[in-house]
């Protein structure tokens, strides 16, 4: 996976028409407080345990009530009382809290994970995450967990709440994402939700296990495109206004940063991609090398080195979608032997 | 190690007074072309092999000649002919080239390495790197190599040349650095040197194995400080003019990027650090949270969360040196339960 966890937030955009229990719907109807009553078709359990019977969870599914959701993503339909408070709080749990760990999986194949990530997942009793990421974890690790909680393309917020509720209920929980938890991902959201629940990070001994971000996984496939001062910019305006993103693109392109673009395109955000290409061309030559990596580390991985002038047209191709990371060179970047090279600067000082 | 490989370049600055065979001296005197004749006190070999007798190298040490170096870093003194061309070229080697792989070690402890990194090191016949990084590699991996080539605080260029020469001579070589090879590090330099030697990246099947960069390793120790659009800026003006760095700092601070500062301070670059603090305060509130992580992943690791107004004074403390990474929050970042939190933005849209 090359776009870290914002893919999930973007996917929420994509799926509002498919899944009644999208994050926007959750906001309107108040998210269910039951940790065993997901809105969004979560598959729970591993091995013999399923549902809430074997795990330590707060509310049971029969008590929650939930709003009927005309979901096409396989969610079970439940009604939800609008009078319910949003989310369980720490007062709803009697047990001593377990540990919550945010784990970065890196690019998405087992070999791209760190030893620490694997160890943290083996230690966890419950592993929570987007279905696609859970499926990337080696079987021997998921088999060792008491429970897996994964949801499809919806509900990053509810999934993170679920993870926290399970930790507050006394389980050691690992919540996973691709890339690194500090790159458009889990760590910030988890801390915000802990606070809203009246808990602290220390309550669950919150820890972050870093992983290889998509920018670096994709750069490795391109050669040496990043190298010097770099920015990462996401084109998802799900949570950040597009004018802010545009301003950052201008600043980055003017200052000759190498640029990693996350979440470059989705059906609902074509304009953002076009605008980004336009802004980059304002400051950089049309022949500036650009690397496009689709599905890094996955079976459908594709790598293309092209020029900035050609980038916009690629938006309508299969190469550019939510699993794509784009790496834009600066004025010193060149292409050599099918690789992008951004020089360190040594060639101006030394003969070699 | 928290500053990736620019530490080594900076260390070159620091060590010109200590080590005759600094990179600046190398430029003036023409680097020795012999891969078994390092300028800088490299310790070579592992197990029973030492020097050039067991390895496939171009020139033998008795033929090279080298300049006498009044080195205090333990380099063996050799004379070097100034008529020698800079570096061996592909024409100097008869063997079929081996593979060259740039491997990112991550923060510097074994558990922070990816499976791919470990596999690449096990596959390598020769492992080349800065001594401190070589020492971070688990013993079972270094023991499996035919040769280790490590140099102390000098000669990133000569070391990379050495690695390439050994690959051109037919060995499978891994060159290592902390963090990721695309973050102020190996990948760009290796490709530049390959080209200068008349080889191509394909000649040595050049590959890059990504690792966890210092920005993310340090962010993990601070909580969730990065999260959204982020820049990495190095304060080392060894290869980049300071006015350029200042311009980037202004741009980054204005646009509310979260900022990871690499190579914040050295004895010769105090002014750069002071200037950076001044620039940041121009755009950001004095109480902006700032995380300072010294020696991430090492035994002497120290983590401090402070405010921007306090940062400059820390420059003269032991906390801020070449192994330190500084993470500057944006206007939304806050400190909670001893952790930096930069919100994803969900709290403006959802109740949880």
XYZ file of C-alpha atoms in Angstrom:
704
model
C 0.000 0.000 0.000
C 1.522 3.250 -0.988
C -0.739 5.886 0.390
C -0.763 5.225 4.113
C -3.953 5.577 5.990
C -5.400 8.565 4.242
C -6.409 6.080 1.577
C -9.005 4.989 4.053
C -10.321 8.514 4.591
C -10.446 9.053 0.884
C -12.113 5.744 0.491
C -14.728 7.062 2.847
C -15.376 9.777 0.302
C -15.627 7.205 -2.432
C -17.917 4.993 -0.476
C -20.571 7.370 0.763
C -22.709 6.240 -2.071
C -21.983 2.605 -1.322
C -21.991 2.320 2.386
C -24.651 3.768 4.587
C -22.302 3.685 7.511
C -19.794 6.127 6.072
C -17.995 8.514 8.369
C -20.256 11.340 7.277
C -23.305 9.326 8.160
C -21.742 8.468 11.483
C -21.405 12.140 12.251
C -25.046 12.772 11.576
C -26.419 9.837 13.456
C -23.976 9.498 16.372
C -21.645 6.606 16.229
C -22.703 3.544 18.096
C -20.967 3.237 21.398
C -20.843 -0.476 21.382
C -17.504 -1.887 20.582
C -19.088 -5.108 19.516
C -21.613 -3.436 17.300
C -19.766 -1.919 14.382
C -21.700 0.018 11.809
C -19.733 -1.207 8.982
C -19.720 -4.898 8.435
C -16.623 -5.579 10.437
C -15.507 -9.135 10.511
C -14.525 -9.969 14.030
C -12.603 -12.695 15.614
C -9.956 -15.170 14.725
C -9.740 -18.842 15.427
C -12.633 -19.892 17.557
C -13.596 -16.553 18.982
C -16.166 -14.426 17.246
C -18.316 -11.479 18.126
C -18.081 -10.284 21.651
C -18.539 -13.418 23.608
C -14.894 -14.195 24.155
C -13.533 -10.673 24.358
C -13.743 -8.045 27.014
C -15.963 -5.392 25.495
C -18.213 -2.763 26.959
C -21.729 -2.826 25.591
C -23.209 -5.944 24.099
C -24.735 -5.748 20.665
C -28.238 -6.365 21.876
C -28.279 -3.207 23.942
C -26.902 -0.677 21.554
C -29.547 -0.072 18.963
C -28.342 1.490 15.763
C -29.641 3.387 12.819
C -30.665 1.355 9.823
C -28.008 1.776 7.205
C -28.613 0.942 3.593
C -25.174 -0.362 3.324
C -23.751 -2.035 0.295
C -20.490 -2.861 1.970
C -21.812 -5.783 3.880
C -22.487 -4.012 7.127
C -25.111 -5.529 9.313
C -28.026 -3.156 9.610
C -28.771 -1.968 13.072
C -30.756 0.871 14.469
C -29.048 3.490 16.590
C -30.653 5.813 19.063
C -29.775 9.420 18.336
C -29.857 10.108 22.036
C -26.858 7.896 22.645
C -23.702 9.671 23.596
C -20.982 9.510 21.045
C -18.680 6.683 21.982
C -17.996 4.902 25.202
C -15.906 6.766 27.731
C -13.434 5.473 30.253
C -16.172 5.412 32.867
C -17.972 2.679 30.937
C -15.203 0.191 31.628
C -14.364 -1.612 34.845
C -11.263 -3.514 33.812
C -7.680 -2.364 34.087
C -6.906 -0.998 30.656
C -4.676 -2.902 28.301
C -2.064 -1.413 26.008
C -2.762 0.364 22.718
C -0.055 0.364 20.090
C -0.217 2.048 16.676
C 1.831 -0.057 14.274
C 3.138 1.044 10.908
C 3.251 -1.855 8.479
C 5.351 -0.132 5.845
C 4.652 -0.757 2.165
C 2.479 -3.747 2.801
C 4.441 -6.910 2.347
C 5.824 -8.913 5.169
C 9.451 -8.240 4.296
C 8.857 -4.498 4.497
C 7.835 -4.684 8.152
C 10.292 -4.017 10.921
C 11.107 -6.539 13.608
C 9.530 -4.215 16.142
C 6.292 -4.108 14.180
C 6.089 -7.867 14.037
C 6.911 -8.207 17.705
C 4.228 -5.669 18.630
C 1.643 -7.561 16.586
C 2.622 -10.860 18.183
C 2.259 -9.273 21.614
C -1.189 -7.895 20.836
C -4.274 -9.787 21.874
C -6.448 -7.894 19.411
C -5.392 -6.517 16.058
C -7.547 -3.801 14.494
C -7.333 -2.302 11.025
C -8.631 -1.801 7.528
C -9.264 -5.196 5.953
C -6.663 -4.830 3.237
C -3.946 -4.081 5.792
C -4.947 -6.935 8.078
C -4.637 -9.249 5.095
C -1.062 -8.085 4.580
C 0.024 -9.331 7.983
C 1.685 -12.769 7.897
C -0.629 -15.596 8.856
C 1.559 -16.741 11.720
C 1.080 -13.357 13.346
C -2.665 -13.040 12.885
C -3.106 -16.624 14.030
C -1.473 -15.720 17.323
C -3.987 -12.961 18.064
C -7.087 -13.629 20.142
C -9.164 -11.429 17.874
C -8.944 -9.553 14.648
C -11.220 -6.610 13.969
C -11.136 -5.395 10.433
C -13.462 -3.181 8.464
C -13.649 -2.518 4.766
C -13.571 0.835 3.111
C -15.338 2.837 5.831
C -15.005 4.270 9.248
C -11.437 5.071 10.148
C -12.871 6.952 13.111
C -15.122 4.146 14.291
C -12.398 1.596 13.817
C -9.994 3.623 15.920
C -12.673 4.045 18.556
C -13.180 0.297 18.494
C -9.498 -0.277 19.073
C -9.468 2.139 21.981
C -12.598 0.691 23.532
C -11.058 -2.756 23.404
C -7.924 -1.467 25.097
C -9.968 0.312 27.751
C -11.802 -2.955 28.279
C -8.520 -4.592 29.228
C -7.149 -6.038 25.999
C -3.711 -5.362 24.560
C -4.579 -3.926 21.178
C -2.551 -3.145 18.093
C -4.104 -0.851 15.517
C -2.400 -1.088 12.159
C -1.995 1.001 9.055
C 0.264 0.940 6.051
C 3.334 3.109 5.993
C 4.027 4.975 9.209
C 1.552 6.015 11.942
C 2.804 9.594 11.768
C 2.217 9.980 8.038
C -1.418 10.910 7.330
C -2.291 8.150 9.680
C -3.254 6.604 12.962
C -1.267 8.298 15.634
C -2.931 11.692 15.744
C -6.449 10.328 15.481
C -5.871 7.770 18.212
C -4.653 10.402 20.652
C -7.564 12.706 19.862
C -10.093 9.961 20.455
C -8.431 8.850 23.692
C -8.773 12.353 25.009
C -12.425 12.573 23.978
C -13.081 9.400 25.908
C -11.717 10.894 29.089
C -8.652 8.679 28.964
C -5.043 9.636 28.577
C -2.325 8.185 26.381
C -0.762 6.819 29.532
C -4.013 5.051 30.426
C -3.331 2.636 27.589
C 0.434 3.037 27.576
C 0.038 4.339 24.040
C 3.005 3.593 21.852
C 3.853 4.185 18.213
C 5.863 1.705 16.164
C 7.217 3.503 13.096
C 7.215 1.993 9.646
C 8.612 2.858 6.234
C 6.419 5.622 4.774
C 5.080 5.402 1.225
C 7.309 8.281 0.108
C 10.424 6.277 0.892
C 9.046 2.918 -0.302
C 8.166 4.490 -3.621
C 11.372 6.484 -3.838
C 13.317 3.249 -3.477
C 11.545 1.909 -6.569
C 12.510 5.045 -8.496
C 16.185 5.194 -7.564
C 17.245 8.306 -5.705
C 14.576 10.950 -6.279
C 14.178 12.473 -2.818
C 17.650 12.796 -1.291
C 17.621 16.395 -0.076
C 14.968 18.573 1.548
C 11.606 16.965 0.857
C 7.961 17.698 1.437
C 5.024 15.356 1.621
C 1.710 16.806 0.532
C -1.644 15.069 0.392
C -4.159 16.125 -2.246
C -7.032 14.830 -0.165
C -9.193 17.766 0.868
C -11.404 15.535 2.980
C -10.152 17.301 6.098
C -7.965 20.125 4.793
C -9.315 22.899 2.533
C -7.975 22.824 -1.013
C -6.766 26.454 -0.912
C -4.414 25.446 1.911
C -3.139 22.540 -0.109
C -2.624 24.780 -3.130
C -0.672 27.253 -1.063
C 1.627 24.496 0.160
C 2.143 23.189 -3.346
C 3.174 26.647 -4.479
C 5.580 27.010 -1.588
C 7.111 23.577 -2.072
C 7.499 23.961 -5.824
C 9.075 27.403 -5.493
C 11.640 26.273 -2.953
C 12.947 23.324 -4.933
C 11.957 20.709 -2.444
C 11.577 17.245 -3.846
C 7.896 16.477 -3.409
C 6.053 13.281 -2.500
C 2.371 13.561 -3.350
C 0.030 11.318 -1.431
C -3.565 10.568 -2.378
C -3.141 12.200 -5.734
C -6.439 11.273 -7.301
C -9.890 9.960 -6.745
C -13.044 10.117 -8.833
C -14.388 12.898 -6.676
C -11.170 14.859 -6.571
C -10.024 14.972 -10.173
C -9.907 18.755 -9.954
C -7.401 18.611 -7.128
C -5.011 16.578 -9.214
C -5.365 18.844 -12.216
C -4.827 21.885 -10.047
C -1.743 20.351 -8.483
C -0.219 19.658 -11.886
C -0.952 23.213 -12.952
C 0.673 24.652 -9.838
C 3.779 22.509 -10.210
C 4.174 23.609 -13.833
C 4.012 27.224 -12.714
C 7.314 26.799 -10.912
C 9.075 23.842 -12.500
C 10.149 22.993 -15.986
C 7.811 20.803 -18.017
C 10.590 18.233 -18.403
C 11.121 17.869 -14.654
C 11.314 14.151 -13.894
C 8.326 12.727 -12.079
C 8.047 9.220 -10.701
C 4.689 7.507 -10.438
C 4.426 4.374 -8.333
C 1.153 2.515 -8.226
C 0.500 -0.114 -5.608
C 4.054 -0.213 -4.252
C 4.905 -3.603 -2.844
C 1.721 -5.184 -4.155
C 1.254 -7.644 -6.968
C -0.116 -4.933 -9.210
C 2.807 -2.600 -8.601
C 3.669 -0.369 -11.533
C 6.470 2.140 -11.749
C 6.722 4.880 -14.353
C 9.188 7.725 -14.761
C 7.782 10.526 -16.821
C 7.935 14.308 -17.154
C 5.877 16.899 -15.342
C 4.171 17.990 -18.564
C 2.810 14.464 -19.000
C 1.525 14.045 -15.482
C -1.929 15.521 -15.775
C -2.984 13.153 -18.547
C -2.015 10.208 -16.374
C -4.779 11.177 -13.977
C -7.283 9.427 -16.169
C -5.177 6.313 -16.529
C -5.183 3.269 -14.283
C -1.727 4.180 -13.113
C -2.904 7.032 -10.924
C -5.392 6.216 -8.204
C -5.567 6.063 -4.447
C -2.754 3.567 -4.160
C -0.390 5.792 -6.119
C 2.372 7.978 -4.763
C 3.905 10.585 -7.049
C 7.441 11.848 -6.565
C 8.306 15.152 -8.220
C 11.959 15.974 -8.771
C 13.475 19.405 -8.347
C 15.471 21.382 -10.906
C 18.526 19.222 -10.316
C 16.838 15.882 -10.711
C 17.599 13.924 -13.853
C 16.816 10.530 -15.274
C 19.608 8.108 -15.803
C 19.478 4.424 -16.623
C 15.751 4.306 -15.892
C 16.202 5.851 -12.489
C 15.500 9.254 -11.042
C 18.590 10.857 -9.556
C 18.550 13.931 -7.364
C 22.203 14.706 -6.699
C 23.436 15.256 -3.166
C 25.520 18.172 -4.344
C 28.879 16.491 -4.110
C 29.535 16.849 -7.812
C 29.901 20.578 -7.395
C 32.662 20.128 -4.870
C 34.534 16.959 -5.661
C 35.864 15.059 -8.569
C 34.981 11.420 -8.507
C 21.038 7.070 14.712
C 18.669 9.887 14.130
C 20.240 11.960 11.427
C 20.663 9.559 8.535
C 23.788 9.779 6.513
C 24.245 13.509 6.439
C 25.713 13.060 9.873
C 28.640 11.597 8.063
C 28.977 14.595 5.736
C 28.714 16.911 8.655
C 31.180 14.830 10.520
C 33.477 15.405 7.588
C 33.234 19.074 8.418
C 34.000 18.356 12.010
C 36.890 16.112 11.261
C 38.937 18.098 8.776
C 41.115 19.123 11.633
C 41.394 15.591 12.896
C 41.735 13.462 9.855
C 44.086 14.200 7.029
C 42.013 12.111 4.696
C 38.890 14.203 4.917
C 36.683 14.574 1.874
C 38.098 18.014 1.245
C 41.594 16.641 1.263
C 40.499 13.858 -1.003
C 39.312 16.387 -3.523
C 42.615 18.137 -3.517
C 44.796 15.101 -3.698
C 42.756 12.743 -5.854
C 41.230 9.835 -4.112
C 43.124 6.619 -4.286
C 41.730 4.268 -6.847
C 42.620 1.185 -4.965
C 39.732 -0.429 -3.243
C 42.079 -2.084 -0.844
C 43.920 1.086 -0.051
C 41.594 3.332 1.852
C 42.737 6.744 2.942
C 40.959 6.708 6.131
C 41.824 3.936 8.438
C 39.181 1.606 7.231
C 39.085 -1.662 9.000
C 38.602 -4.314 6.419
C 37.624 -7.901 6.497
C 35.721 -10.226 8.672
C 36.550 -13.714 9.787
C 39.762 -14.842 8.202
C 39.875 -12.543 5.229
C 41.715 -9.297 5.486
C 43.070 -6.768 3.077
C 42.721 -7.616 -0.534
C 44.011 -11.135 -0.681
C 40.687 -12.897 -0.397
C 38.495 -10.402 -2.172
C 38.139 -9.551 -5.795
C 39.532 -6.044 -5.998
C 41.092 -4.004 -8.744
C 44.418 -2.557 -7.741
C 46.524 -4.128 -5.042
C 47.753 -1.916 -2.276
C 51.359 -2.173 -3.308
C 50.671 -0.606 -6.680
C 48.519 2.313 -5.791
C 50.720 4.762 -4.012
C 48.992 7.294 -1.853
C 49.531 10.664 -0.337
C 50.854 10.760 3.178
C 48.043 11.801 5.430
C 48.653 13.124 8.880
C 45.631 11.396 10.088
C 44.525 11.240 13.659
C 41.667 8.913 12.919
C 43.799 5.829 12.665
C 44.173 5.786 8.915
C 47.162 4.004 7.595
C 49.436 6.477 5.892
C 50.056 5.868 2.257
C 51.363 7.993 -0.510
C 49.221 8.724 -3.511
C 50.360 9.839 -6.892
C 48.670 13.046 -7.931
C 48.785 11.895 -11.526
C 46.374 9.096 -10.787
C 42.948 9.520 -12.235
C 40.224 10.044 -9.730
C 38.819 6.652 -8.932
C 38.813 3.411 -10.844
C 36.476 3.214 -13.811
C 34.608 0.259 -15.166
C 37.429 -0.370 -17.619
C 39.756 -1.213 -14.733
C 37.839 -4.346 -13.883
C 37.744 -7.645 -15.738
C 35.189 -9.544 -13.670
C 31.466 -9.655 -14.213
C 30.106 -7.043 -11.850
C 28.310 -8.048 -8.708
C 25.250 -6.374 -7.263
C 25.222 -3.103 -5.351
C 22.439 -2.517 -2.859
C 21.901 0.585 -0.736
C 20.333 -0.516 2.533
C 18.528 1.707 5.001
C 19.036 0.469 8.559
C 16.367 2.632 10.142
C 16.942 4.108 13.591
C 19.871 1.913 14.352
C 18.808 -1.009 16.452
C 18.224 -4.444 15.069
C 14.498 -4.413 15.775
C 14.078 -1.256 13.708
C 15.379 -2.929 10.570
C 13.038 -4.405 8.014
C 13.122 -8.032 6.974
C 14.194 -6.932 3.535
C 17.132 -5.017 4.925
C 18.318 -8.006 6.894
C 17.879 -10.315 3.926
C 19.845 -7.951 1.694
C 22.688 -7.819 4.204
C 22.738 -11.595 4.506
C 22.893 -11.874 0.729
C 25.787 -9.439 0.475
C 29.330 -10.692 0.274
C 30.741 -7.324 1.320
C 29.122 -4.812 3.632
C 30.352 -1.226 3.503
C 29.497 1.671 5.795
C 30.369 4.162 8.487
C 31.774 2.286 11.471
C 28.987 3.243 13.839
C 26.353 1.887 11.458
C 28.249 -1.341 10.796
C 28.352 -1.884 14.546
C 24.569 -1.624 14.677
C 24.109 -4.607 12.425
C 23.429 -7.848 14.302
C 26.476 -10.059 14.693
C 24.893 -13.006 12.932
C 24.551 -10.876 9.822
C 28.033 -9.381 9.802
C 29.491 -12.794 10.526
C 27.915 -14.110 7.350
C 29.644 -11.519 5.162
C 32.938 -12.271 3.462
C 34.190 -8.791 4.197
C 33.243 -5.691 6.092
C 34.599 -2.328 5.071
C 33.930 0.427 7.544
C 35.439 3.846 8.000
C 35.157 6.255 10.879
C 34.076 9.840 10.657
C 35.418 10.631 7.172
C 34.973 10.005 3.549
C 31.392 9.292 2.613
C 32.477 9.769 -0.991
C 35.486 7.460 -0.778
C 33.489 4.865 1.073
C 30.802 4.875 -1.570
C 33.464 4.637 -4.262
C 34.939 1.703 -2.402
C 31.591 -0.049 -2.355
C 31.136 0.524 -6.072
C 34.635 -0.620 -6.925
C 34.074 -3.818 -5.020
C 30.826 -4.417 -6.892
C 32.503 -3.712 -10.216
C 35.176 -6.187 -9.197
C 32.527 -8.882 -8.979
C 31.372 -8.856 -5.366
C 27.775 -8.502 -4.193
C 28.002 -5.414 -2.032
C 25.626 -3.784 0.418
C 26.321 -0.192 1.411
C 24.514 0.805 4.571
C 23.352 3.938 6.267
C 20.994 4.774 9.074
C 17.443 5.780 8.285
C 16.523 5.559 4.618
C 18.805 5.746 1.569
C 16.628 8.464 0.050
C 16.808 10.773 3.056
C 20.003 12.865 2.933
C 21.756 9.650 2.188
C 23.329 7.012 0.038
C 21.150 6.564 -2.971
C 21.866 9.778 -4.855
C 25.577 9.701 -4.223
C 25.906 6.081 -5.302
C 24.203 6.750 -8.610
C 26.317 9.829 -9.279
C 29.529 7.925 -8.624
C 28.458 4.969 -10.757
C 27.957 7.332 -13.653
C 31.314 8.979 -13.145
C 32.958 5.575 -13.299
C 31.464 4.874 -16.683
C 29.107 2.294 -15.261
C 25.332 2.321 -15.128
C 22.972 1.474 -12.323
C 22.041 -1.636 -14.278
C 25.705 -2.681 -14.424
C 25.509 -3.458 -10.713
C 21.764 -4.125 -10.636
C 21.561 -1.202 -8.229
C 18.746 -1.539 -5.754
C 17.526 0.523 -2.824
C 16.116 -1.057 0.323
C 14.114 1.581 2.203
C 14.285 2.034 5.938
C 12.460 4.050 8.570
C 13.729 7.649 8.325
C 14.824 9.572 11.418
C 11.830 11.912 11.129
C 9.414 9.023 11.653
C 11.554 7.203 14.246
C 11.739 10.372 16.290
C 8.109 11.263 15.726
C 7.131 7.899 17.151
C 8.967 8.775 20.370
C 7.064 12.061 20.557
C 3.568 10.742 19.931
C 1.841 12.134 16.869
C 3.660 15.308 15.882
C 3.877 14.992 12.079
C 0.560 13.568 10.868
C -0.284 15.964 8.027
C 1.794 17.675 5.361
C 5.396 17.584 6.513
C 8.763 18.875 5.395
C 12.230 17.638 6.171
C 14.945 20.264 6.166
C 18.632 19.780 6.882
C 20.570 22.625 8.478
C 23.823 21.304 7.087
C 25.178 23.809 4.602
C 28.052 21.519 3.686
C 26.597 21.104 0.196
C 23.649 23.510 0.125
C 24.055 27.279 0.629
C 22.525 28.601 3.824
C 20.399 31.233 2.044
C 18.614 28.385 0.256
C 18.014 26.625 3.544
C 16.700 29.828 5.093
C 14.313 30.332 2.226
C 12.931 26.831 2.689
C 12.535 27.344 6.418
C 10.538 30.490 5.777
C 8.332 28.717 3.258
C 7.749 25.708 5.483
C 7.004 27.761 8.571
C 4.584 30.031 6.711
C 2.605 27.164 5.248
C 1.986 25.341 8.510
C 3.844 22.209 7.556
C 5.035 20.135 10.452
C 8.803 20.265 10.182
C 11.500 17.673 10.824
C 14.899 19.294 11.165
C 17.885 17.118 10.428
C 21.486 17.922 11.355
C 20.391 20.818 13.510
C 23.696 21.712 15.067
C 27.405 21.283 14.989
C 30.237 23.277 16.492
C 30.942 24.864 13.152
C 27.335 25.587 12.358
C 25.940 27.161 15.493
C 24.837 30.144 13.459
C 22.679 27.963 11.247
C 20.770 26.669 14.230
C 20.279 30.120 15.693
C 19.108 31.422 12.367
C 16.665 28.567 11.976
C 15.144 29.251 15.385
C 14.817 32.921 14.500
C 13.094 32.143 11.215
C 10.660 29.722 12.814
C 9.716 32.305 15.443
C 8.991 34.787 12.692
C 6.060 32.665 11.584
C 5.061 30.526 14.546
C 3.987 31.257 18.049
C 6.672 31.054 20.728
C 4.665 28.379 22.529
C 4.527 26.092 19.498
C 5.395 22.580 20.671
C 8.765 21.305 19.584
C 10.092 17.803 20.094
C 13.788 17.152 20.454
C 15.027 13.590 20.155
C 18.673 12.877 20.741
C 20.176 9.574 19.736
C 16.884 7.891 18.855
C 17.076 4.159 19.373
C 20.468 4.338 21.048
C 21.389 3.798 24.649
C 21.819 7.524 25.174
C 18.430 8.370 23.710
C 16.797 11.442 25.220
C 13.425 12.881 24.375
C 12.252 16.371 25.308
C 9.098 18.263 24.430
C 9.544 21.973 24.749
C 8.370 25.227 23.172
C 9.767 27.030 20.186
C 10.882 29.980 22.313
C 13.113 27.633 24.326
C 14.711 25.903 21.384
C 17.615 28.197 20.669
C 19.059 27.875 24.154
C 19.073 24.115 23.792
C 21.641 24.459 21.036
C 24.353 24.762 23.614
C 23.144 21.800 25.611
C 24.135 18.188 25.169
C 20.655 17.436 23.951
C 21.170 19.027 20.561
C 23.969 17.690 18.425
C 24.457 15.756 15.239
C 22.435 12.797 16.420
C 19.427 14.968 17.191
C 16.290 15.373 15.141
C 13.959 18.245 15.956
C 10.251 18.109 15.169
C 8.411 21.427 15.047
C 4.646 21.409 15.378
C 2.311 23.622 13.430
C -0.312 25.991 14.821
C -2.649 23.095 15.596
C -0.152 20.978 17.470
C -0.582 20.691 21.213
C 0.976 18.783 24.051
C -1.106 16.297 25.895
C -0.074 13.691 28.420
C 3.602 14.220 27.577
C 3.009 13.703 23.894
C 2.875 16.013 20.907
C -0.413 15.769 19.045
C -1.051 17.269 15.640
C -4.707 16.600 14.945
C -5.798 14.966 11.688
C -8.668 17.395 11.432
C -11.422 14.976 12.286
C -12.411 16.914 15.359
C -13.726 19.709 13.191
C -16.080 17.357 11.414
C -17.107 14.639 13.802
C -18.125 14.141 17.363
C -16.295 11.312 19.026
